[in-house]
Coordinates of C-alpha atoms in Angstrom, one line a residue:
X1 CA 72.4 240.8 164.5
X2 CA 69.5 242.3 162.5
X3 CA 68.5 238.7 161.3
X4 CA 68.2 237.4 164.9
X5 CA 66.2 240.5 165.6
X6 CA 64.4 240.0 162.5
X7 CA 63.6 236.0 163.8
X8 CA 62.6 237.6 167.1
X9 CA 60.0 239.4 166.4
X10 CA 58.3 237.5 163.5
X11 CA 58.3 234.9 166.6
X12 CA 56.6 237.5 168.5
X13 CA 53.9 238.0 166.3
X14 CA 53.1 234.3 165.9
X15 CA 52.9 234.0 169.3
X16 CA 50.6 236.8 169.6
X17 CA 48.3 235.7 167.0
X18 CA 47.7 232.3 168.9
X19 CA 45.3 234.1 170.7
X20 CA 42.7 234.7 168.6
X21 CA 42.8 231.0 166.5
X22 CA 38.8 231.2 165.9
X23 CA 39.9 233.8 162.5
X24 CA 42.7 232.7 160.6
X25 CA 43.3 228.9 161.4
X26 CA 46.2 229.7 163.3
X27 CA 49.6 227.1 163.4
X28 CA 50.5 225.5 166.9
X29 CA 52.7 228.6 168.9
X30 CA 56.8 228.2 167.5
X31 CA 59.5 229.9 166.9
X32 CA 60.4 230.1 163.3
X33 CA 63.6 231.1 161.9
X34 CA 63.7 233.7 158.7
X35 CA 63.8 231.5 156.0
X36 CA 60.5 230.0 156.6
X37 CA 58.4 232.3 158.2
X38 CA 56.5 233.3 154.9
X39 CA 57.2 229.7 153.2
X40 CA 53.7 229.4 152.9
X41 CA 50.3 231.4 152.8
X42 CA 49.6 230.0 155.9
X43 CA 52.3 230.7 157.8
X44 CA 51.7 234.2 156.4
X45 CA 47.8 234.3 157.7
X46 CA 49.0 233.3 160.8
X47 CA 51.5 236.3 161.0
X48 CA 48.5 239.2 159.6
X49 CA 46.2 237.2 162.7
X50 CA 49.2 238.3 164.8
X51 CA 48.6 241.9 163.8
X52 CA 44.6 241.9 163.9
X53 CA 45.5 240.4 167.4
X54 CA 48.0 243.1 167.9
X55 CA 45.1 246.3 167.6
X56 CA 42.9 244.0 169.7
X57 CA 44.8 244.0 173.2
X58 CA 43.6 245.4 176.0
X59 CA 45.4 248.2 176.1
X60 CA 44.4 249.3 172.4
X61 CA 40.9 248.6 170.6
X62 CA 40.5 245.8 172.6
X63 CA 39.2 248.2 175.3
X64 CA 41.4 250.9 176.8
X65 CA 41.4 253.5 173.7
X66 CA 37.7 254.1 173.6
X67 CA 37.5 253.8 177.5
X68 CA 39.9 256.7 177.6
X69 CA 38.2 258.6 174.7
X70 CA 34.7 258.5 176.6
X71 CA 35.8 258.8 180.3
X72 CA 37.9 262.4 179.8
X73 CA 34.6 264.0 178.8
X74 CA 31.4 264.1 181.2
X75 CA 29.2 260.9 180.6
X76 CA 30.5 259.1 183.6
X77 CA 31.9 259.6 186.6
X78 CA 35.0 257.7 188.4
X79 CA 34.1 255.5 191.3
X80 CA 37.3 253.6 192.3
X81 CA 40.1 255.8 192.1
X82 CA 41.8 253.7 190.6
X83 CA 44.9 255.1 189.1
X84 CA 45.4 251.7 186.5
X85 CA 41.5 252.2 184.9
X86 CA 42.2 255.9 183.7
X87 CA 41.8 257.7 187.4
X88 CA 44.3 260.4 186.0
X89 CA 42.7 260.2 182.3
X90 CA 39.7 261.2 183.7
X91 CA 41.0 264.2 185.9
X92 CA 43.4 265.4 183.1
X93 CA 46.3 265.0 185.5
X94 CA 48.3 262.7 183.0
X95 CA 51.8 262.6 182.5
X96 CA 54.4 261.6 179.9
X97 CA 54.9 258.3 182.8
X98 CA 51.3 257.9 183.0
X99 CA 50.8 254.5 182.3
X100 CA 48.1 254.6 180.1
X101 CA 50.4 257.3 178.2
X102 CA 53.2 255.2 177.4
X103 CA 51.2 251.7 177.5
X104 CA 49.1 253.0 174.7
X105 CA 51.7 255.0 172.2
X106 CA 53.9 251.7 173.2
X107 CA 51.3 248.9 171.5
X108 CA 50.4 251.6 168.8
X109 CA 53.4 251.7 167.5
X110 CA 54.3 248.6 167.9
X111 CA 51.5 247.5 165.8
X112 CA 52.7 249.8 163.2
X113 CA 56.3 248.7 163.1
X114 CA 55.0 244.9 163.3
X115 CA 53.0 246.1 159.9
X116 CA 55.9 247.5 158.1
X117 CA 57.5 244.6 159.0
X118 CA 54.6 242.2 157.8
X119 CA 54.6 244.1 154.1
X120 CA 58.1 244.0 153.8
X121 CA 58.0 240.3 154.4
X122 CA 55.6 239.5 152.0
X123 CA 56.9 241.5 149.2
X124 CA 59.8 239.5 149.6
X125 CA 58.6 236.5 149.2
X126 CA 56.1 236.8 146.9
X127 CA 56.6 233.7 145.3
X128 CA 55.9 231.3 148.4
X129 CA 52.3 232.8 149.3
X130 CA 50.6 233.1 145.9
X131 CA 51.6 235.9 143.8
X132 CA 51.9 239.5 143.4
X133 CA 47.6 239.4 143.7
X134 CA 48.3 238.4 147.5
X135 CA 51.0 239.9 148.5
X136 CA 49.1 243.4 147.7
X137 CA 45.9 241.8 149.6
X138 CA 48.1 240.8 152.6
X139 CA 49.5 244.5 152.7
X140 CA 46.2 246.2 151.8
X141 CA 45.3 244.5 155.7
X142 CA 48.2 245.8 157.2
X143 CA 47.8 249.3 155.7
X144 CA 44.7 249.1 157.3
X145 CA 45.7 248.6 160.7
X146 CA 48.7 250.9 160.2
X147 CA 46.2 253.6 158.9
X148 CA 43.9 253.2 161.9
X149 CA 47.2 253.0 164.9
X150 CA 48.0 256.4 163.8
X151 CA 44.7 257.8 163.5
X152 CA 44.2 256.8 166.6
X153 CA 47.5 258.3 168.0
X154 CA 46.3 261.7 166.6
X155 CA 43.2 261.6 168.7
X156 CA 45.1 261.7 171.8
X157 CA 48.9 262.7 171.4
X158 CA 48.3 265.9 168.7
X159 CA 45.9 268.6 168.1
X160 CA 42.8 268.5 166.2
X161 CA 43.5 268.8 162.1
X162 CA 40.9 271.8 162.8
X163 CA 44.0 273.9 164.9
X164 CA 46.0 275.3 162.7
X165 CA 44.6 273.0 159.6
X166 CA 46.6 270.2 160.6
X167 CA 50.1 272.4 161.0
X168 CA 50.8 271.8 164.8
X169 CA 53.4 268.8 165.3
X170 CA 52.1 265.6 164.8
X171 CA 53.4 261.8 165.3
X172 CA 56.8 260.1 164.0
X173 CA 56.3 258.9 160.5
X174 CA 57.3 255.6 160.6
X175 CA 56.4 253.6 157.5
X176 CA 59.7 251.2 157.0
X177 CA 60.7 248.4 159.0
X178 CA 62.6 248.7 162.4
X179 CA 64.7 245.8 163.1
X180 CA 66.8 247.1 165.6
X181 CA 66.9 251.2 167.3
X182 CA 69.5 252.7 164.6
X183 CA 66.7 254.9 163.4
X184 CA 64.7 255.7 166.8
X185 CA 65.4 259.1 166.7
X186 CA 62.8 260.8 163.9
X187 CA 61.0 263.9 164.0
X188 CA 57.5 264.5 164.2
X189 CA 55.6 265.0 160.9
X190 CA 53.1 267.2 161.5
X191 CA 49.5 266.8 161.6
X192 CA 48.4 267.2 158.2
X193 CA 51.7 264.8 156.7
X194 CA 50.0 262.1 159.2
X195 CA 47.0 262.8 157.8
X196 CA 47.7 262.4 154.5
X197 CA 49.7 259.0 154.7
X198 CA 46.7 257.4 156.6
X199 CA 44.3 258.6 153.6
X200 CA 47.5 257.0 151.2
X201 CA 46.8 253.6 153.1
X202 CA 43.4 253.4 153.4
X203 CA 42.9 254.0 149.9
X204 CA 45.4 251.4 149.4
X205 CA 43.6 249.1 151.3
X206 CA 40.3 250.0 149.8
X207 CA 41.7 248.9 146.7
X208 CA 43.4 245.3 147.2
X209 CA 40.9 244.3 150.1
X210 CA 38.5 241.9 149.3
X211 CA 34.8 242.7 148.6
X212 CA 34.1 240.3 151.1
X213 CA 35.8 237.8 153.6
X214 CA 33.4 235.0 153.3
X215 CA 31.8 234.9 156.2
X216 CA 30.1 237.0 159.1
X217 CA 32.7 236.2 161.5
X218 CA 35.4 237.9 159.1
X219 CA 33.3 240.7 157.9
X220 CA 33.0 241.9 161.4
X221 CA 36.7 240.9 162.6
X222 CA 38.5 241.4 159.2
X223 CA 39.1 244.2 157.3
X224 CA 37.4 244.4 154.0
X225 CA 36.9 247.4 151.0
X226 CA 34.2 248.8 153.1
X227 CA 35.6 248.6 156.3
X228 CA 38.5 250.8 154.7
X229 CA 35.7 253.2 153.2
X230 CA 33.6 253.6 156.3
X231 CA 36.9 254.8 158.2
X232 CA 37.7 256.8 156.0
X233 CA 34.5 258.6 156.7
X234 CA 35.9 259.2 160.0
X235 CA 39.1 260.4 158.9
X236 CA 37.7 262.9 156.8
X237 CA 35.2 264.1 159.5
X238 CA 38.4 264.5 161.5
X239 CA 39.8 266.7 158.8
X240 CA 36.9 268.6 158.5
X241 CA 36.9 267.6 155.0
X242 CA 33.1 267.4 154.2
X243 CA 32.9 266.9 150.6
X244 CA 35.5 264.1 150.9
X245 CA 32.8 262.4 153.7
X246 CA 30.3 262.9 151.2
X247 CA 32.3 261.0 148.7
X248 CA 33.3 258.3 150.5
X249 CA 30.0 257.8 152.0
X250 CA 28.3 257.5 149.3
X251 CA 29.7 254.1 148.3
X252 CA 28.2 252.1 150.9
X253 CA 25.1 254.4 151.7
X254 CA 22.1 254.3 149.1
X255 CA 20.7 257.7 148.3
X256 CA 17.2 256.6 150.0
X257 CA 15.9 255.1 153.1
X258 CA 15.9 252.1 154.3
X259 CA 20.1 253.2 153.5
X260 CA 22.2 250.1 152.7
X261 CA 25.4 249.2 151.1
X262 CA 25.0 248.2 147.6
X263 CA 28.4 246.7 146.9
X264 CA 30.1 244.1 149.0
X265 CA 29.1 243.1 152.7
X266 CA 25.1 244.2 152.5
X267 CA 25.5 246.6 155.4
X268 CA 22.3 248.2 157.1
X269 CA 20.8 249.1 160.4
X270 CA 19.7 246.2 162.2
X271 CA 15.9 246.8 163.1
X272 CA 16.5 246.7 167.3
X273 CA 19.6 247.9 168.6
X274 CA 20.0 245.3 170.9
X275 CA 20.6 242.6 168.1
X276 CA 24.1 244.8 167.8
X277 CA 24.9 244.4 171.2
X278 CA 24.3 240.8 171.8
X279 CA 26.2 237.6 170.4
X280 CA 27.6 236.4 167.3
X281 CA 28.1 239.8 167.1
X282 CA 28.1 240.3 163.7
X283 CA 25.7 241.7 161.8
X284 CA 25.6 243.6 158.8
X285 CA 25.8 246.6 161.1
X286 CA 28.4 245.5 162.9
X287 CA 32.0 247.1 159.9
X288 CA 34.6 245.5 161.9
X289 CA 34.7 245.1 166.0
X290 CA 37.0 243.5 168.2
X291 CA 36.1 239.3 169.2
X292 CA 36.6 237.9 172.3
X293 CA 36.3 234.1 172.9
X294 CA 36.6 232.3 176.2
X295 CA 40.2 231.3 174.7
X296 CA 40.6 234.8 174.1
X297 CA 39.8 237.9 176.4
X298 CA 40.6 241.0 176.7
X299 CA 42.6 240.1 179.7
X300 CA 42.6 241.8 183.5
X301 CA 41.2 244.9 184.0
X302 CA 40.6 244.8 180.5
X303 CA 37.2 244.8 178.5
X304 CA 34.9 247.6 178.0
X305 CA 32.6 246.0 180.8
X306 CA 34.8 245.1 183.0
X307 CA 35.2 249.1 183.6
X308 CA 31.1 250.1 182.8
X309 CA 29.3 247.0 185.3
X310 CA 29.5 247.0 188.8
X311 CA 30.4 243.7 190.4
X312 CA 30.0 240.8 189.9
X313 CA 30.3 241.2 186.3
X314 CA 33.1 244.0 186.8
X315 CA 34.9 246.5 188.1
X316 CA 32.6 249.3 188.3
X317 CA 35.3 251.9 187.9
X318 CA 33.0 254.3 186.3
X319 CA 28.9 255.0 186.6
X320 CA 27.5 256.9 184.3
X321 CA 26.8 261.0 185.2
X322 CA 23.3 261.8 185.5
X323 CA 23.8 265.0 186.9
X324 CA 24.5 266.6 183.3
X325 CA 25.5 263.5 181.3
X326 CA 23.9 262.1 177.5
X327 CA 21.2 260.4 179.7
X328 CA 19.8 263.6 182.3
X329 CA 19.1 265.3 178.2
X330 CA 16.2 266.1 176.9
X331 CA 17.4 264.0 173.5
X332 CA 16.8 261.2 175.4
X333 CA 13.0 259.8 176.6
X334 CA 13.1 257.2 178.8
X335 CA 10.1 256.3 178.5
X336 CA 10.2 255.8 174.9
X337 CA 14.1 255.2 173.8
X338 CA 15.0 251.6 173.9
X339 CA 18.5 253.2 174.3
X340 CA 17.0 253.0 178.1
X341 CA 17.9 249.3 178.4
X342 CA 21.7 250.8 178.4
X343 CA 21.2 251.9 182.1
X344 CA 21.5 250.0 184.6
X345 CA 20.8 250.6 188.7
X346 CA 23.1 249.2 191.0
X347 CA 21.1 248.4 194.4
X348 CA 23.7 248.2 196.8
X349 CA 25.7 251.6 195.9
X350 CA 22.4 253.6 194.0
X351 CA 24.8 254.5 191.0
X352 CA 23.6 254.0 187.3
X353 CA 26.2 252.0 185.5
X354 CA 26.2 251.1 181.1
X355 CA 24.3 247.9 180.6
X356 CA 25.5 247.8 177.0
X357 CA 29.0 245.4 177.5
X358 CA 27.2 243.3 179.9
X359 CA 29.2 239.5 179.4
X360 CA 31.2 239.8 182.6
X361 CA 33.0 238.8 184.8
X362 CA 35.0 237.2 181.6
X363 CA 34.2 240.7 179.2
X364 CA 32.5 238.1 176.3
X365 CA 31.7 240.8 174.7
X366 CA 33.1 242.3 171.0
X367 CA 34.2 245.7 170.7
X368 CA 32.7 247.8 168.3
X369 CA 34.9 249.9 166.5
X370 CA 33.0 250.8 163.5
X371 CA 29.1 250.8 162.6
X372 CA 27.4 251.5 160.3
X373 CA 25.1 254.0 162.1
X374 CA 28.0 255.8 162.4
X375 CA 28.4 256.0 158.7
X376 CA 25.0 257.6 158.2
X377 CA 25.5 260.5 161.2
X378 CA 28.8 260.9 159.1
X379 CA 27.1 261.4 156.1
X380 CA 24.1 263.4 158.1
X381 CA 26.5 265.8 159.4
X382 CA 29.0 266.6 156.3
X383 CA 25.6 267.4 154.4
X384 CA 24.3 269.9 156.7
X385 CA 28.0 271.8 157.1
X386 CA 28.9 271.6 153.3
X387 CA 25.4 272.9 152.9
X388 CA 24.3 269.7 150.9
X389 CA 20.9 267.6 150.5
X390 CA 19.3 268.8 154.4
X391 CA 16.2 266.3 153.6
X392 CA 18.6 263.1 153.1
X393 CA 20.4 264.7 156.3
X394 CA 17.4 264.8 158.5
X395 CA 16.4 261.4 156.9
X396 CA 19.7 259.6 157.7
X397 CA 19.5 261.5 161.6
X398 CA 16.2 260.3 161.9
X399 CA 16.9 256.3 160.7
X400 CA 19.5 256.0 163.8
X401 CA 16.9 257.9 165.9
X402 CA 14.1 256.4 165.1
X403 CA 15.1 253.0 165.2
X404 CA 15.4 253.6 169.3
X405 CA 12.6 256.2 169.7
X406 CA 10.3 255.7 166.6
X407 CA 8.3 259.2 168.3
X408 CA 11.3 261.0 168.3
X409 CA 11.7 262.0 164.5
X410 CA 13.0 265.6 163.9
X411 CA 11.0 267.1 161.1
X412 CA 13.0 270.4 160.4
X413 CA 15.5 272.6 162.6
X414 CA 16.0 276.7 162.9
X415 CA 19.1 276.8 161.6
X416 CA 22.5 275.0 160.5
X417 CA 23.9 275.0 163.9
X418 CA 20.9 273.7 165.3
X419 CA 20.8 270.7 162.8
X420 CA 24.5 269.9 163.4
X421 CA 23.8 270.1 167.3
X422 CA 21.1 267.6 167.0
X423 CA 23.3 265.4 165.3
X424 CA 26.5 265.5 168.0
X425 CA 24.2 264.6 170.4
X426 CA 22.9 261.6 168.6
X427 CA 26.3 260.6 167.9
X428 CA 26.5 261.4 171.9
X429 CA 23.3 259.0 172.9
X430 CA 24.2 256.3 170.5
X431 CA 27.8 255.6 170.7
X432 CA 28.1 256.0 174.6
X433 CA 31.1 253.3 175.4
X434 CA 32.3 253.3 172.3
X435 CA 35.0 255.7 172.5
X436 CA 33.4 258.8 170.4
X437 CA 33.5 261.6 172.6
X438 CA 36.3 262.8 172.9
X439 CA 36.5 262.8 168.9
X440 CA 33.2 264.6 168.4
X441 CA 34.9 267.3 171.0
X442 CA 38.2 267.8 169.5
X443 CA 37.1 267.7 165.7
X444 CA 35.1 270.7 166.7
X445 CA 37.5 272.6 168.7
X446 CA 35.1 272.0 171.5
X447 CA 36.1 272.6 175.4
X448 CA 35.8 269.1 177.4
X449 CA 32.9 269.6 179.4
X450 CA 33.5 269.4 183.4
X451 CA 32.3 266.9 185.7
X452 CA 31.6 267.0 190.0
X453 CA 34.6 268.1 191.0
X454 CA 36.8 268.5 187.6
X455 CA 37.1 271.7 185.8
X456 CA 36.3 271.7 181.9
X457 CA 39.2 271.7 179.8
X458 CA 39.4 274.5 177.0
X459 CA 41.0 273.7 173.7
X460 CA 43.7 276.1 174.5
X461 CA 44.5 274.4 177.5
X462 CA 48.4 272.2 177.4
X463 CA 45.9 269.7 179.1
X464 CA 43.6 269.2 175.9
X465 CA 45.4 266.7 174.6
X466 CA 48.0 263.9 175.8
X467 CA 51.7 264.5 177.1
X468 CA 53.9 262.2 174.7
X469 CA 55.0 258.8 176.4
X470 CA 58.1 259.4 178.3
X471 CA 60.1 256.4 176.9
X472 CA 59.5 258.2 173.4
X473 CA 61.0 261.2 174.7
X474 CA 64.2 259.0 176.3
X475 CA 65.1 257.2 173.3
X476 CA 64.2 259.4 170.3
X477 CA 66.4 262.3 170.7
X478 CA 64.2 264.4 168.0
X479 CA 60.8 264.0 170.0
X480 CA 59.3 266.8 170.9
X481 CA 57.2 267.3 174.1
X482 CA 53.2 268.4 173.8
X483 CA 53.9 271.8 176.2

């Protein structure tokens, strides 16, 4: 039985993986049976492709988890009621049947069990794909991805490392392979455990990546070391671990401006932000973003413009606020910010919508999922609160700031708090869509701010975080609820 299960869902992740042939060469879609699914490297680039393709659905990083990280703060307002495009995610009415509740802990973790199931296959057959040297590369991908589906569960489903220092309950644990539900029931580890074993992989991965994938396709749509180094800014961050930021930071950031990587992919800044937000997609600022071809989209109701443009080229489920959202601020000039190209007036309804995922109706766009300018406000920001270098701070701040608004340089603040302030709402302006608010709020213990009609939501509010999926709770009999 567990060897037909076994053959079922190595199937499943070939066929998966056919939909995104443009990165790994893929095989023609088949079923294969045990014995040969890792006869070969290839057959064994095909299956990691079926992971990559795996984070990338619609439902995950291919759109719906930074949809639902942006939309429950107060940067844009809900215009469809539309309970499938995050109605009750924005209103804080969820539930443990929520669909966006179970449809996202569901491809999470099946992600992660597709993974462990990935590693264990290589290990085994070491021989067939090339050596020791690439089974460790092959799983050095996977703990990647495995690292980054249960950070991302922690942003939503558990509270903030900064509650409690990470002792609250956290996620399952699951790091072996599931081949059938003998082991579904599992406690939760808590916070800082889940913590810790993303850290374990991504240093893991950091190690046995590549330096670079050979192209600027793959640098941007496969993992490499520094794509494992520039989350792990953002894990630490999460942690409130400044020093460690610092740290890893400091491996891809030069000490000086212009700030560049000086090992592996050159990243930088590119000189006009459009060039990030308009095709192949992948420059040097550009870590690693989701692709989307005509062969392969993001799907219906899917794609980060398909919820941010009004029709024709989308839904228009949400506008953006400008009663008190990032772009009514007094951070942001319109006049002088080319960040004002982002906003976009639709005539027949008067609402201001994104303009930054614009490739619709068919959502051609990638989704970013890691920049580098994020890296620098990383760095910015765990220098001013572990009381580091301020002048690199303010110089890092003011190279993402400046490449928009080249009058808006800050040349010195008041205090520490004012410093940090000035960096959130940088972070705020430049990563509007790309599924950093909620993060920036939750890191910091910070209430979610209100919108028209719906209240703010305080940190000590059951509401601050996600109800756990209800099929979770149904088959694992040592789940926990989020009360």
């Amino acid at each position: 039985m567990k060897n037909i299960f076994r053959s079922i869902v190595m199937a499943a992740l070939i066929m998966v993986s056919a939909c995104n042939d443009d990165l790994l060469n893929p095989i023609p879609r088949t079923t294969f049976s045990e014995a040969v699914v890792f006869d070969s490297p290839e057959k064994a680039d095909q299956l990691l492709n079926g992971l990559y393709a795996t984070l990338i659905t619609g439902q995950f990083y291919g759109s719906r988890y930074m949809i639902y990280n942006d939309i429950r703060a107060e940067d844009f307002i809900n215009r469809t009621t539309n309970g499938v495009t995050g109605l009750s995610t924005w209103q804080h009415t969820l539930v443990s049947t929520t669909n966006e509740v179970q449809n996202l802990w569901s491809v999470a973790y099946l992600l992660i069990n597709r993974a462990n199931i990935f590693m264990d296959g290589v290990e085994k057959n070491a021989d067939k794909i090339g050596g020791q040297e690439k089974v460790q590369e092959y799983q050095a991908h996977a703990r990647f991805l495995r690292g980054l589906a249960y950070f991302s569960l922690l942003q939503l489903y558990a509270r903030p490392y900064a509650d409690n220092n990470g002792n609250h309950p956290g996620l399952p644990l699951r790091i072996q392979p599931e081949l059938d539900d003998t082991n579904n029931s599992l406690a939760r580890s808590t916070v800082a455990e889940v913590y810790s074993q993303i850290i374990n992989d991504l240093n893991f991965a950091e190690q046995n990546l590549n330096t670079t994938n050979g192209s600027a396709l793959k640098n941007t749509t496969l993992a490499h070391k520094n794509t494992a180094i520039a989350l792990k800014t953002r894990v630490y961050l999460a942690m409130g671990q400044y020093e460690n930021v610092i740290v890893e930071a400091d491996k891809i950031v030069s000490q000086s401006a212009p700030y560049s990587s000086g090992n592996g992919v050159p990243h930088m800044l590119q000189e006009n932000i459009s060039d990030v937000f308009t095709p192949p997609y992948t420059s040097t600022e550009n870590i690693f973003s989701a692709p989307f071809t005509e062969m392969a989209l993001p799907g219906t109701q899917n794609g980060l413009g398909s919820y941010y443009n009004p029709g024709p080229r989308g839904n228009g489920d949400y506008s953006l606020n400008m009663s008190n959202g990032i772009f009514t601020l007094s951070v942001f000039d319109p006049n002088q910010d080319a960040r004002a190209e982002w906003m976009f007036e639709n005539t027949s309804n008067g609402f201001i919508y994104l303009n930054k995922f614009p490739r619709g109706p068919q959502h051609l766009d990638y989704a970013p999922i890691i920049r580098y300018a994020e890296v620098l406000l990383n760095l910015s920001e765990a220098l001013v609160r572990s009381g580091g270098d301020e002048s690199r701070a303010l110089s890092l701040l003011n190279s993402v700031r400046t490449r928009s608004n080249p009058s808006g340089a800050y040349t010195q603040f008041s205090s520490q708090n004012s410093f940090v302030e000035a960096i959130l709402l940088e972070r705020r302006l430049e990563f509007i869509g790309e599924g950093l608010r909620n993060f920036d709020l939750q890191r910091t213990l910070s209430t979610i701010p209100g919108k028209e009609n719906i209240q703010p939501v305080p940190p000590s509010s059951p509401n601050y975080i996600w109800p756990i999926s209800a099929v979770e709770l149904l088959t694992n009999s040592q789940m926990t609820p989020n009360n």
